[in-house]
PDB file of C-alpha atoms in Angstrom:
ATOM      1  CA  MET A   1      75.781 393.328  58.065  1.00 80.00           C
ATOM      2  CA  LYS A   2      79.394 392.304  58.733  1.00 85.00           C
ATOM      3  CA  ILE A   3      82.196 391.299  56.396  1.00 85.00           C
ATOM      4  CA  CYS A   4      85.434 389.361  56.802  1.00 86.00           C
ATOM      5  CA  PRO A   5      88.431 391.444  55.612  1.00 83.00           C
ATOM      6  CA  GLN A   6      90.377 388.297  54.601  1.00 85.00           C
ATOM      7  CA  CYS A   7      87.956 386.090  52.682  1.00 86.00           C
ATOM      8  CA  ARG A   8      85.253 388.746  51.977  1.00 83.00           C
ATOM      9  CA  GLN A   9      82.499 386.502  53.375  1.00 86.00           C
ATOM     10  CA  THR A  10      79.467 388.512  54.497  1.00 86.00           C
ATOM     11  CA  TYR A  11      77.346 387.684  57.541  1.00 84.00           C
ATOM     12  CA  THR A  12      73.878 388.971  58.269  1.00 84.00           C
ATOM     13  CA  ASP A  13      74.059 388.004  61.963  1.00 82.00           C
ATOM     14  CA  ASP A  14      75.200 391.120  63.817  1.00 79.00           C
ATOM     15  CA  GLY A  15      76.025 389.002  66.878  1.00 83.00           C
ATOM     16  CA  LEU A  16      79.029 387.381  65.151  1.00 84.00           C
ATOM     17  CA  ASN A  17      82.415 388.957  65.796  1.00 84.00           C
ATOM     18  CA  PHE A  18      84.740 386.449  64.080  1.00 85.00           C
ATOM     19  CA  CYS A  19      84.740 384.863  60.642  1.00 88.00           C
ATOM     20  CA  LEU A  20      83.554 381.259  60.600  1.00 86.00           C
ATOM     21  CA  ASN A  21      85.986 380.366  57.807  1.00 85.00           C
ATOM     22  CA  ASP A  22      89.330 381.780  58.935  1.00 87.00           C
ATOM     23  CA  GLY A  23      88.675 383.313  62.403  1.00 84.00           C
ATOM     24  CA  SER A  24      89.435 386.914  61.457  1.00 85.00           C
ATOM     25  CA  VAL A  25      87.739 389.775  63.252  1.00 87.00           C
ATOM     26  CA  LEU A  26      84.669 390.883  61.323  1.00 84.00           C
ATOM     27  CA  SER A  27      84.164 394.523  60.448  1.00 83.00           C
ATOM     28  CA  VAL A  28      80.939 396.360  59.801  1.00 83.00           C
ATOM     29  CA  GLN A  29      80.216 396.609  56.100  1.00 75.00           C
ATOM     30  CA  SER A  30      79.939 400.182  54.910  1.00 67.00           C
ATOM     31  CA  GLY A  31      76.438 401.189  54.094  1.00 61.00           C
ATOM     32  CA  SER A  32      74.880 399.202  56.892  1.00 52.00           C
ATOM     33  CA  GLU A  33      75.260 401.173  60.067  1.00 56.00           C
ATOM     34  CA  ALA A  34      74.653 399.673  63.465  1.00 58.00           C
ATOM     35  CA  LYS A  35      71.184 400.437  64.660  1.00 66.00           C
ATOM     36  CA  THR A  36      70.489 402.123  67.972  1.00 71.00           C
ATOM     37  CA  VAL A  37      68.431 399.955  70.250  1.00 72.00           C
ATOM     38  CA  PHE A  38      65.806 401.630  72.420  1.00 71.00           C
ATOM     39  CA  PHE A  39      64.447 399.835  75.447  1.00 75.00           C
ATOM     40  CA  GLU A  40      61.081 400.376  76.985  1.00 76.00           C
ATOM     41  CA  SER A  41      60.838 401.985  80.390  1.00 77.00           C
ATOM     42  CA  ALA A  42      61.561 399.793  83.396  1.00 75.00           C
ATOM     43  CA  ARG A  43      58.646 397.690  84.463  1.00 74.00           C
ATOM     44  CA  VAL A  44      57.101 398.228  87.865  1.00 71.00           C
ATOM     45  CA  THR A  45      57.567 395.174  90.063  1.00 73.00           C
ATOM     46  CA  ASN A  46      55.710 396.320  93.166  1.00 70.00           C
ATOM     47  CA  GLU A  47      53.089 398.863  92.292  1.00 68.00           C
ATOM     48  CA  TYR A  48      51.377 398.668  95.692  1.00 68.00           C
ATOM     49  CA  ARG A  49      54.375 399.905  97.645  1.00 65.00           C
ATOM     50  CA  PRO A  50      53.812 403.410  98.984  1.00 65.00           C
ATOM     51  CA  GLU A  51      56.450 406.038  98.424  1.00 66.00           C
ATOM     52  CA  PRO A  52      58.736 406.495 101.428  1.00 67.00           C
ATOM     53  CA  LYS A  53      58.171 409.720 103.286  1.00 72.00           C
ATOM     54  CA  PHE A  54      61.097 411.608 104.724  1.00 69.00           C
ATOM     55  CA  GLN A  55      61.336 411.570 108.487  1.00 74.00           C
ATOM     56  CA  PRO A  56      64.059 413.417 110.369  1.00 71.00           C
ATOM     57  CA  PRO A  57      66.323 411.191 112.461  1.00 72.00           C
ATOM     58  CA  ALA A  58      65.372 410.746 116.087  1.00 71.00           C
ATOM     59  CA  VAL A  59      67.388 412.873 118.487  1.00 69.00           C
ATOM     60  CA  TRP A  60      68.706 411.200 121.585  1.00 65.00           C
ATOM     61  CA  GLN A  61      68.253 413.454 124.592  1.00 64.00           C
ATOM     62  CA  ASN A  62      71.150 412.219 126.770  1.00 61.00           C
ATOM     63  CA  GLN A  63      74.124 412.932 124.501  1.00 58.00           C
ATOM     64  CA  GLN A  64      76.631 414.098 127.131  1.00 61.00           C
ATOM     65  CA  ASN A  65      77.250 410.510 128.311  1.00 59.00           C
ATOM     66  CA  LEU A  66      78.602 409.324 124.956  1.00 58.00           C
ATOM     67  CA  GLN A  67      82.109 407.873 124.868  1.00 62.00           C
ATOM     68  CA  PRO A  68      84.250 407.479 121.757  1.00 63.00           C
ATOM     69  CA  ALA A  69      84.357 404.020 120.202  1.00 62.00           C
ATOM     70  CA  GLN A  70      87.344 401.921 121.161  1.00 64.00           C
ATOM     71  CA  TYR A  71      88.567 400.210 118.028  1.00 65.00           C
ATOM     72  CA  GLY A  72      90.377 396.933 118.499  1.00 62.00           C
ATOM     73  CA  ALA A  73      88.993 396.431 121.998  1.00 58.00           C
ATOM     74  CA  MET A  74      87.516 393.086 122.927  1.00 58.00           C
ATOM     75  CA  ALA A  75      83.728 392.996 122.841  1.00 55.00           C
ATOM     76  CA  GLN A  76      83.318 391.351 126.221  1.00 55.00           C
ATOM     77  CA  PRO A  77      81.521 392.556 129.281  1.00 54.00           C
ATOM     78  CA  SER A  78      83.893 394.253 131.658  1.00 52.00           C
ATOM     79  CA  ILE A  79      84.118 391.686 134.428  1.00 66.00           C
ATOM     80  CA  ASN A  80      86.917 392.117 136.906  1.00 82.00           C
ATOM     81  CA  ARG A  81      88.359 388.645 137.096  1.00 88.00           C
ATOM     82  CA  ASP A  82      90.860 387.734 139.789  1.00 92.00           C
ATOM     83  CA  ARG A  83      94.536 387.620 138.737  1.00 93.00           C
ATOM     84  CA  SER A  84      96.192 387.768 142.143  1.00 94.00           C
ATOM     85  CA  LEU A  85      97.557 384.190 142.310  1.00 95.00           C
ATOM     86  CA  PRO A  86      99.135 384.268 138.819  1.00 96.00           C
ATOM     87  CA  ILE A  87     100.791 387.613 139.594  1.00 96.00           C
ATOM     88  CA  ILE A  88     102.136 386.294 142.910  1.00 96.00           C
ATOM     89  CA  SER A  89     103.377 383.142 141.181  1.00 97.00           C
ATOM     90  CA  LEU A  90     105.185 385.125 138.499  1.00 96.00           C
ATOM     91  CA  LEU A  91     106.794 387.488 141.027  1.00 96.00           C
ATOM     92  CA  LEU A  92     107.942 384.610 143.232  1.00 96.00           C
ATOM     93  CA  GLY A  93     109.377 382.841 140.187  1.00 96.00           C
ATOM     94  CA  VAL A  94     111.318 385.891 139.021  1.00 95.00           C
ATOM     95  CA  PHE A  95     112.667 386.564 142.528  1.00 95.00           C
ATOM     96  CA  SER A  96     113.633 382.893 142.918  1.00 94.00           C
ATOM     97  CA  MET A  97     115.704 383.136 139.745  1.00 94.00           C
ATOM     98  CA  MET A  98     117.358 386.375 140.854  1.00 94.00           C
ATOM     99  CA  LEU A  99     118.033 385.235 144.433  1.00 92.00           C
ATOM    100  CA  GLY A 100     118.772 381.576 143.680  1.00 86.00           C
ATOM    101  CA  CYS A 101     122.461 381.980 144.440  1.00 85.00           C
ATOM    102  CA  PHE A 102     121.636 383.040 148.035  1.00 86.00           C
ATOM    103  CA  LEU A 103     119.743 379.752 148.652  1.00 85.00           C
ATOM    104  CA  ILE A 104     116.502 381.689 149.134  1.00 91.00           C
ATOM    105  CA  GLY A 105     115.603 380.654 145.604  1.00 90.00           C
ATOM    106  CA  ILE A 106     114.522 377.223 146.844  1.00 93.00           C
ATOM    107  CA  PRO A 107     111.542 378.359 148.979  1.00 95.00           C
ATOM    108  CA  LEU A 108     110.650 381.117 146.528  1.00 95.00           C
ATOM    109  CA  GLY A 109     110.701 378.630 143.635  1.00 95.00           C
ATOM    110  CA  LEU A 110     108.505 376.189 145.560  1.00 96.00           C
ATOM    111  CA  GLY A 111     106.093 379.000 146.373  1.00 96.00           C
ATOM    112  CA  ALA A 112     105.946 380.033 142.692  1.00 97.00           C
ATOM    113  CA  ILE A 113     105.205 376.480 141.574  1.00 97.00           C
ATOM    114  CA  VAL A 114     102.492 375.962 144.194  1.00 97.00           C
ATOM    115  CA  THR A 115     100.714 379.303 143.633  1.00 97.00           C
ATOM    116  CA  GLY A 116     100.930 378.836 139.843  1.00 97.00           C
ATOM    117  CA  GLY A 117      99.307 375.413 140.191  1.00 97.00           C
ATOM    118  CA  PHE A 118      96.525 376.860 142.365  1.00 96.00           C
ATOM    119  CA  ALA A 119      95.979 379.660 139.848  1.00 96.00           C
ATOM    120  CA  ILE A 120      95.607 377.219 136.941  1.00 96.00           C
ATOM    121  CA  ARG A 121      93.279 375.013 138.984  1.00 96.00           C
ATOM    122  CA  ASN A 122      91.117 378.035 139.905  1.00 95.00           C
ATOM    123  CA  GLU A 123      90.871 379.109 136.272  1.00 94.00           C
ATOM    124  CA  ASN A 124      89.943 375.593 135.140  1.00 95.00           C
ATOM    125  CA  ASN A 125      87.219 375.292 137.781  1.00 95.00           C
ATOM    126  CA  GLU A 126      85.765 378.838 137.503  1.00 93.00           C
ATOM    127  CA  PRO A 127      86.866 380.506 134.239  1.00 91.00           C
ATOM    128  CA  ASP A 128      84.347 383.334 134.591  1.00 91.00           C
ATOM    129  CA  ARG A 129      85.850 384.352 137.955  1.00 92.00           C
ATOM    130  CA  PHE A 130      89.607 383.730 137.552  1.00 94.00           C
ATOM    131  CA  THR A 131      92.098 384.491 134.784  1.00 93.00           C
ATOM    132  CA  GLY A 132      95.859 384.677 134.194  1.00 94.00           C
ATOM    133  CA  ARG A 133      96.834 381.258 132.861  1.00 95.00           C
ATOM    134  CA  GLY A 134      99.844 382.659 130.985  1.00 95.00           C
ATOM    135  CA  MET A 135     101.219 384.413 134.058  1.00 96.00           C
ATOM    136  CA  ALA A 136     100.678 381.260 136.120  1.00 96.00           C
ATOM    137  CA  ILE A 137     102.577 379.140 133.605  1.00 97.00           C
ATOM    138  CA  GLY A 138     105.332 381.764 133.547  1.00 97.00           C
ATOM    139  CA  GLY A 139     105.474 381.654 137.354  1.00 97.00           C
ATOM    140  CA  ILE A 140     105.737 377.865 137.338  1.00 97.00           C
ATOM    141  CA  VAL A 141     108.531 377.894 134.746  1.00 97.00           C
ATOM    142  CA  THR A 142     110.537 380.677 136.399  1.00 97.00           C
ATOM    143  CA  GLY A 143     109.963 379.068 139.809  1.00 96.00           C
ATOM    144  CA  ALA A 144     111.320 375.749 138.526  1.00 96.00           C
ATOM    145  CA  ILE A 145     114.372 377.501 137.083  1.00 96.00           C
ATOM    146  CA  GLY A 146     114.930 379.369 140.364  1.00 95.00           C
ATOM    147  CA  LEU A 147     114.494 376.112 142.298  1.00 94.00           C
ATOM    148  CA  ALA A 148     117.086 374.428 140.070  1.00 94.00           C
ATOM    149  CA  ILE A 149     119.504 377.344 140.533  1.00 94.00           C
ATOM    150  CA  GLY A 150     118.991 377.139 144.305  1.00 93.00           C
ATOM    151  CA  PHE A 151     119.714 373.396 144.357  1.00 93.00           C
ATOM    152  CA  VAL A 152     122.843 373.851 142.232  1.00 93.00           C
ATOM    153  CA  PHE A 153     124.170 376.474 144.653  1.00 92.00           C
ATOM    154  CA  LEU A 154     123.152 374.288 147.613  1.00 92.00           C
ATOM    155  CA  ILE A 155     125.162 371.393 146.183  1.00 93.00           C
ATOM    156  CA  LEU A 156     128.124 373.702 145.511  1.00 92.00           C
ATOM    157  CA  PHE A 157     127.844 375.099 149.050  1.00 90.00           C
ATOM    158  CA  MET A 158     127.760 371.617 150.594  1.00 92.00           C
ATOM    159  CA  ALA A 159     130.687 370.419 148.454  1.00 92.00           C
ATOM    160  CA  GLY A 160     132.849 373.456 149.183  1.00 82.00           C
TER     161      GLY A 160
END
């Protein structure tokens, strides 16, 4: 039994925690102690299931070939895809930018743009065999910059 400390209303419902009249927190009335509730044992839901028997883990015989796990690595089959054209394109583009003032930047820049275009075309047609789209785009961009530098110096050379 519970009682409200404000209005002294008593409640026989032990599930109530607040007074219905004024909303105060109910307290347990002295003399009526909370009863301990005992539950029955858990019911069996699958009585036909046999008890599991302990079995030692299986031992793998060929343990010397194990390699440590590589965390963060891509879970792809290791296929060696061709990256030669994108690398050539990027190198030609960088050299065309560096050597643009000697007028050799023009053919190097053209070579970078052409090989970068071939590399992107190869990757679009056969993506499982070719890769390196980012390097090819970088080669095209640096080749165009080197080509522009070469033409600027060509114009300055012709004017001077």
